[in-house]
Amino acid sequence: RGARVSAPLDRWNPLTPLAASLALVVVAFAGPQPWSPAIVMAVAIAVAMANGIGARVVALAALVALPTFVLLVLLDAAFPDAAAPHARWVPSAAAAMDALAISLRLGAAIASLGVIVAGVPPRRLTRALAARGLPAWAAYLVIASLEAVPDARRRADDVLDAQRCRGVAVGPGTGIRGRLRALPALAGPLIVGLVTESEERALALDARGFDPHARRTALAPIADPAAERWVRRAIWLGLAAVLVWRLVELARSLTIAS
């Protein structure tokens, strides 16, 4: 496994892309529909492609948006409204547009957050958050959560290679029955390994005198230039403006309806 290649996101303090990502998620839901989520998704995918993680972000967004769209369309077709002009098992155009709007919002949110998950190293993000006052227990919880899936996948690959060396027929070509028969040989060592690793981490924290309420100091602090702090302030101000606009529009629509 080679070293991680430097990306444009690495030039920024992790808090700046995190703030931008959260702002894009809010804009995707609170901004004018359907243009806001479409623009947010385009921006997120463009940033991901510029950082070499475009395929991963697109896959994450598609895994959420496409099943959501299909499920909502099927639900409308299977259980149409009593006053619906279309027959059963025939989705209406209005329902398809509503399903598209909902799935587009979810896809835009996942794409925006996927840039942070796939593009910002977890340890670098937690160091930046700890420098801003994040408690040690919260920092450990964040980094453990972000690294749980990659660690489990890496350990699963190791178990799979070990079982293949022992002659266990797994992988392509074994069929569904073969994979089901090999499942206990893979799941057992994987679960035991994950539990053992959790115990090792707990012992390591205890040996280092880990205090969940102590303030951490970084050996190599992450730079946070004044320009980036102003960028984050501008992001929060813009986000506040979008929320205020949305509340005003909601109040106006309620007034008209009453």
Short mmCIF file of C-alpha atoms in Angstrom, two decimals:
data_model
loop_
_atom_site.label_atom_id
_atom_site.label_comp_id
_atom_site.label_asym_id
_atom_site.label_seq_id
_atom_site.Cartn_x
_atom_site.Cartn_y
_atom_site.Cartn_z
CA ARG A 1 0.00 0.00 0.00
CA GLY A 2 1.67 3.20 -1.20
CA ALA A 3 1.81 6.53 0.56
CA ARG A 4 -1.04 8.94 0.16
CA VAL A 5 -0.58 11.39 -2.71
CA SER A 6 -0.80 15.07 -1.78
CA ALA A 7 -3.99 16.78 -2.96
CA PRO A 8 -5.11 20.42 -3.18
CA LEU A 9 -7.22 19.94 -0.04
CA ASP A 10 -4.03 19.30 1.92
CA ARG A 11 -3.03 22.94 1.44
CA TRP A 12 -6.01 24.09 3.50
CA ASN A 13 -6.72 23.81 7.17
CA PRO A 14 -9.21 20.89 7.45
CA LEU A 15 -11.73 23.15 9.18
CA THR A 16 -12.15 25.26 6.03
CA PRO A 17 -13.29 22.44 3.70
CA LEU A 18 -15.35 21.04 6.59
CA ALA A 19 -17.19 24.35 6.96
CA ALA A 20 -17.70 24.57 3.20
CA SER A 21 -19.02 21.00 3.10
CA LEU A 22 -21.53 21.61 5.90
CA ALA A 23 -22.64 24.83 4.23
CA LEU A 24 -23.21 23.02 0.94
CA VAL A 25 -25.35 20.42 2.70
CA VAL A 26 -27.56 23.11 4.20
CA VAL A 27 -27.80 24.97 0.88
CA ALA A 28 -28.82 21.76 -0.89
CA PHE A 29 -31.84 21.42 1.43
CA ALA A 30 -32.68 25.06 2.16
CA GLY A 31 -31.87 26.73 -1.17
CA PRO A 32 -34.18 27.12 -4.17
CA GLN A 33 -35.23 23.76 -5.58
CA PRO A 34 -34.21 21.94 -7.71
CA TRP A 35 -31.30 24.14 -8.73
CA SER A 36 -29.59 24.30 -5.34
CA PRO A 37 -28.93 20.54 -4.92
CA ALA A 38 -27.95 20.25 -8.59
CA ILE A 39 -25.38 23.05 -8.23
CA VAL A 40 -24.15 21.66 -4.90
CA MET A 41 -23.64 18.21 -6.39
CA ALA A 42 -21.80 19.67 -9.39
CA VAL A 43 -19.51 21.69 -7.12
CA ALA A 44 -18.83 18.72 -4.83
CA ILE A 45 -18.02 16.40 -7.74
CA ALA A 46 -15.78 19.04 -9.34
CA VAL A 47 -13.84 19.47 -6.09
CA ALA A 48 -13.60 15.70 -5.69
CA MET A 49 -12.27 15.26 -9.22
CA ALA A 50 -9.70 18.00 -8.65
CA ASN A 51 -8.46 16.06 -5.62
CA GLY A 52 -8.39 12.67 -7.31
CA ILE A 53 -11.36 11.21 -5.40
CA GLY A 54 -14.07 11.85 -7.98
CA ALA A 55 -14.89 8.18 -8.56
CA ARG A 56 -15.30 7.47 -4.83
CA VAL A 57 -17.52 10.50 -4.24
CA VAL A 58 -19.70 9.77 -7.29
CA ALA A 59 -20.05 6.15 -6.15
CA LEU A 60 -21.08 7.22 -2.63
CA ALA A 61 -23.66 9.68 -3.96
CA ALA A 62 -25.04 7.17 -6.47
CA LEU A 63 -25.34 4.42 -3.84
CA VAL A 64 -27.70 6.69 -1.89
CA ALA A 65 -29.47 8.71 -4.57
CA LEU A 66 -30.32 5.99 -7.09
CA PRO A 67 -31.90 3.46 -4.67
CA THR A 68 -33.84 6.31 -3.03
CA PHE A 69 -35.23 7.43 -6.38
CA VAL A 70 -36.20 3.89 -7.42
CA LEU A 71 -37.79 3.14 -4.04
CA LEU A 72 -39.90 6.30 -4.02
CA VAL A 73 -41.09 5.76 -7.58
CA LEU A 74 -42.01 2.14 -6.81
CA LEU A 75 -43.88 3.18 -3.67
CA ASP A 76 -45.93 5.69 -5.65
CA ALA A 77 -46.65 3.08 -8.30
CA ALA A 78 -47.64 0.41 -5.78
CA PHE A 79 -49.67 2.65 -3.46
CA PRO A 80 -51.08 5.52 -5.54
CA ASP A 81 -53.20 8.21 -3.97
CA ALA A 82 -56.94 7.70 -4.23
CA ALA A 83 -57.28 10.86 -6.32
CA ALA A 84 -54.27 10.06 -8.49
CA PRO A 85 -55.04 10.12 -12.23
CA HIS A 86 -52.70 7.23 -13.04
CA ALA A 87 -53.36 3.51 -12.66
CA ARG A 88 -51.67 1.26 -10.16
CA TRP A 89 -48.11 0.12 -10.97
CA VAL A 90 -47.76 3.09 -13.32
CA PRO A 91 -45.74 5.91 -11.69
CA SER A 92 -46.93 9.43 -12.28
CA ALA A 93 -44.76 12.20 -13.65
CA ALA A 94 -45.34 14.31 -10.53
CA ALA A 95 -44.22 11.47 -8.25
CA ALA A 96 -41.13 10.91 -10.40
CA MET A 97 -40.22 14.60 -10.13
CA ASP A 98 -40.71 14.54 -6.34
CA ALA A 99 -38.58 11.42 -6.07
CA LEU A 100 -35.92 13.06 -8.22
CA ALA A 101 -35.91 16.16 -6.02
CA ILE A 102 -35.53 14.12 -2.80
CA SER A 103 -32.83 11.82 -4.20
CA LEU A 104 -30.99 14.81 -5.66
CA ARG A 105 -30.86 16.47 -2.24
CA LEU A 106 -29.58 13.32 -0.59
CA GLY A 107 -27.04 12.78 -3.34
CA ALA A 108 -25.80 16.37 -3.05
CA ALA A 109 -25.43 16.04 0.72
CA ILE A 110 -23.57 12.73 0.44
CA ALA A 111 -21.29 14.13 -2.26
CA SER A 112 -20.45 17.17 -0.14
CA LEU A 113 -19.68 15.11 2.95
CA GLY A 114 -17.91 12.48 0.87
CA VAL A 115 -15.29 15.03 -0.13
CA ILE A 116 -14.37 15.39 3.56
CA VAL A 117 -14.53 11.68 4.34
CA ALA A 118 -12.48 10.63 1.31
CA GLY A 119 -10.30 13.70 0.84
CA VAL A 120 -9.25 14.78 4.34
CA PRO A 121 -7.13 12.39 6.46
CA PRO A 122 -9.02 11.63 9.71
CA ARG A 123 -6.02 12.27 11.96
CA ARG A 124 -5.37 15.64 10.35
CA LEU A 125 -9.01 16.62 10.81
CA THR A 126 -9.06 15.63 14.48
CA ARG A 127 -5.82 17.52 15.12
CA ALA A 128 -7.39 20.65 13.66
CA LEU A 129 -10.54 20.15 15.73
CA ALA A 130 -8.49 19.53 18.88
CA ALA A 131 -6.62 22.78 18.27
CA ARG A 132 -10.01 24.56 18.32
CA GLY A 133 -10.91 23.04 21.70
CA LEU A 134 -12.44 19.67 20.83
CA PRO A 135 -12.21 17.39 23.92
CA ALA A 136 -9.84 14.45 23.73
CA TRP A 137 -12.64 11.88 24.06
CA ALA A 138 -14.54 13.48 21.16
CA ALA A 139 -11.38 13.59 19.03
CA TYR A 140 -10.76 9.90 19.66
CA LEU A 141 -14.40 9.08 18.88
CA VAL A 142 -14.23 10.97 15.57
CA ILE A 143 -10.99 9.38 14.41
CA ALA A 144 -12.04 5.89 15.52
CA SER A 145 -15.33 6.23 13.62
CA LEU A 146 -13.68 7.51 10.43
CA GLU A 147 -11.00 4.81 10.48
CA ALA A 148 -13.32 1.93 11.45
CA VAL A 149 -14.44 1.04 7.92
CA PRO A 150 -10.97 1.23 6.27
CA ASP A 151 -9.45 -0.78 9.13
CA ALA A 152 -12.17 -3.43 8.91
CA ARG A 153 -11.76 -3.67 5.13
CA ARG A 154 -8.00 -3.99 5.44
CA ARG A 155 -8.32 -6.70 8.08
CA ALA A 156 -10.93 -8.52 5.97
CA ASP A 157 -8.49 -8.56 3.04
CA ASP A 158 -5.79 -10.00 5.31
CA VAL A 159 -8.14 -12.72 6.58
CA LEU A 160 -9.23 -13.49 3.02
CA ASP A 161 -5.61 -13.87 1.86
CA ALA A 162 -4.77 -16.07 4.85
CA GLN A 163 -7.73 -18.37 4.20
CA ARG A 164 -6.81 -18.65 0.52
CA CYS A 165 -3.29 -19.70 1.54
CA ARG A 166 -4.90 -22.44 3.65
CA GLY A 167 -6.83 -23.74 0.64
CA VAL A 168 -10.27 -22.28 1.48
CA ALA A 169 -12.18 -21.68 -1.77
CA VAL A 170 -13.37 -18.10 -1.61
CA GLY A 171 -13.82 -15.31 -4.11
CA PRO A 172 -15.02 -15.37 -7.74
CA GLY A 173 -15.73 -18.76 -9.24
CA THR A 174 -16.88 -20.46 -6.06
CA GLY A 175 -20.56 -19.67 -6.49
CA ILE A 176 -23.07 -18.62 -3.86
CA ARG A 177 -22.92 -21.94 -1.99
CA GLY A 178 -19.15 -21.83 -1.84
CA ARG A 179 -19.18 -18.32 -0.47
CA LEU A 180 -21.78 -19.24 2.14
CA ARG A 181 -19.69 -22.24 3.25
CA ALA A 182 -16.60 -20.02 3.51
CA LEU A 183 -18.43 -17.31 5.48
CA PRO A 184 -17.74 -18.78 8.97
CA ALA A 185 -14.06 -19.16 8.13
CA LEU A 186 -13.94 -15.47 7.23
CA ALA A 187 -16.34 -13.93 9.76
CA GLY A 188 -14.85 -15.66 12.82
CA PRO A 189 -11.26 -14.41 12.48
CA LEU A 190 -12.49 -10.99 11.36
CA ILE A 191 -14.70 -10.47 14.43
CA VAL A 192 -12.04 -11.82 16.80
CA GLY A 193 -9.43 -9.56 15.20
CA LEU A 194 -11.61 -6.46 15.52
CA VAL A 195 -12.36 -7.19 19.19
CA THR A 196 -8.69 -7.81 19.90
CA GLU A 197 -7.73 -4.59 18.16
CA SER A 198 -10.26 -2.63 20.27
CA GLU A 199 -8.75 -4.13 23.43
CA GLU A 200 -5.24 -3.24 22.26
CA ARG A 201 -6.30 0.34 21.64
CA ALA A 202 -7.85 0.58 25.09
CA LEU A 203 -4.67 -0.77 26.71
CA ALA A 204 -2.54 1.65 24.70
CA LEU A 205 -4.68 4.59 25.78
CA ASP A 206 -4.50 3.49 29.40
CA ALA A 207 -0.70 3.04 29.22
CA ARG A 208 -0.33 6.57 27.88
CA GLY A 209 -2.44 8.04 30.69
CA PHE A 210 -5.27 9.10 28.40
CA ASP A 211 -7.47 11.74 30.05
CA PRO A 212 -10.76 12.23 28.17
CA HIS A 213 -11.21 15.74 29.60
CA ALA A 214 -7.66 17.03 29.10
CA ARG A 215 -6.78 19.52 26.38
CA ARG A 216 -4.46 18.01 23.78
CA THR A 217 -1.36 19.72 22.41
CA ALA A 218 -0.14 18.86 18.93
CA LEU A 219 3.52 18.10 18.21
CA ALA A 220 3.12 19.60 14.72
CA PRO A 221 0.26 22.14 14.81
CA ILE A 222 -1.74 22.61 11.63
CA ALA A 223 -1.43 26.11 10.20
CA ASP A 224 -4.57 28.23 10.31
CA PRO A 225 -3.83 31.49 8.44
CA ALA A 226 -5.93 34.57 9.02
CA ALA A 227 -7.15 34.42 5.41
CA GLU A 228 -8.70 31.00 5.99
CA ARG A 229 -10.37 32.18 9.19
CA TRP A 230 -11.96 35.01 7.21
CA VAL A 231 -13.06 32.52 4.56
CA ARG A 232 -14.79 30.44 7.23
CA ARG A 233 -16.47 33.54 8.64
CA ALA A 234 -17.74 34.40 5.15
CA ILE A 235 -19.06 30.83 4.77
CA TRP A 236 -20.97 31.03 8.06
CA LEU A 237 -22.38 34.48 7.16
CA GLY A 238 -23.53 33.21 3.78
CA LEU A 239 -25.08 30.17 5.43
CA ALA A 240 -26.91 32.37 7.92
CA ALA A 241 -28.23 34.49 5.04
CA VAL A 242 -29.57 31.38 3.28
CA LEU A 243 -31.30 30.20 6.45
CA VAL A 244 -32.85 33.62 7.06
CA TRP A 245 -34.08 33.73 3.47
CA ARG A 246 -35.58 30.29 3.85
CA LEU A 247 -37.39 31.24 7.07
CA VAL A 248 -38.75 34.40 5.46
CA GLU A 249 -40.02 32.42 2.47
CA LEU A 250 -41.63 29.86 4.78
CA ALA A 251 -43.34 32.57 6.84
CA ARG A 252 -44.59 34.24 3.65
CA SER A 253 -46.01 30.99 2.30
CA LEU A 254 -47.77 30.30 5.59
CA THR A 255 -49.24 33.81 5.56
CA ILE A 256 -50.54 33.36 2.02
CA ALA A 257 -51.99 29.94 2.85
CA SER A 258 -53.85 31.29 5.88
#
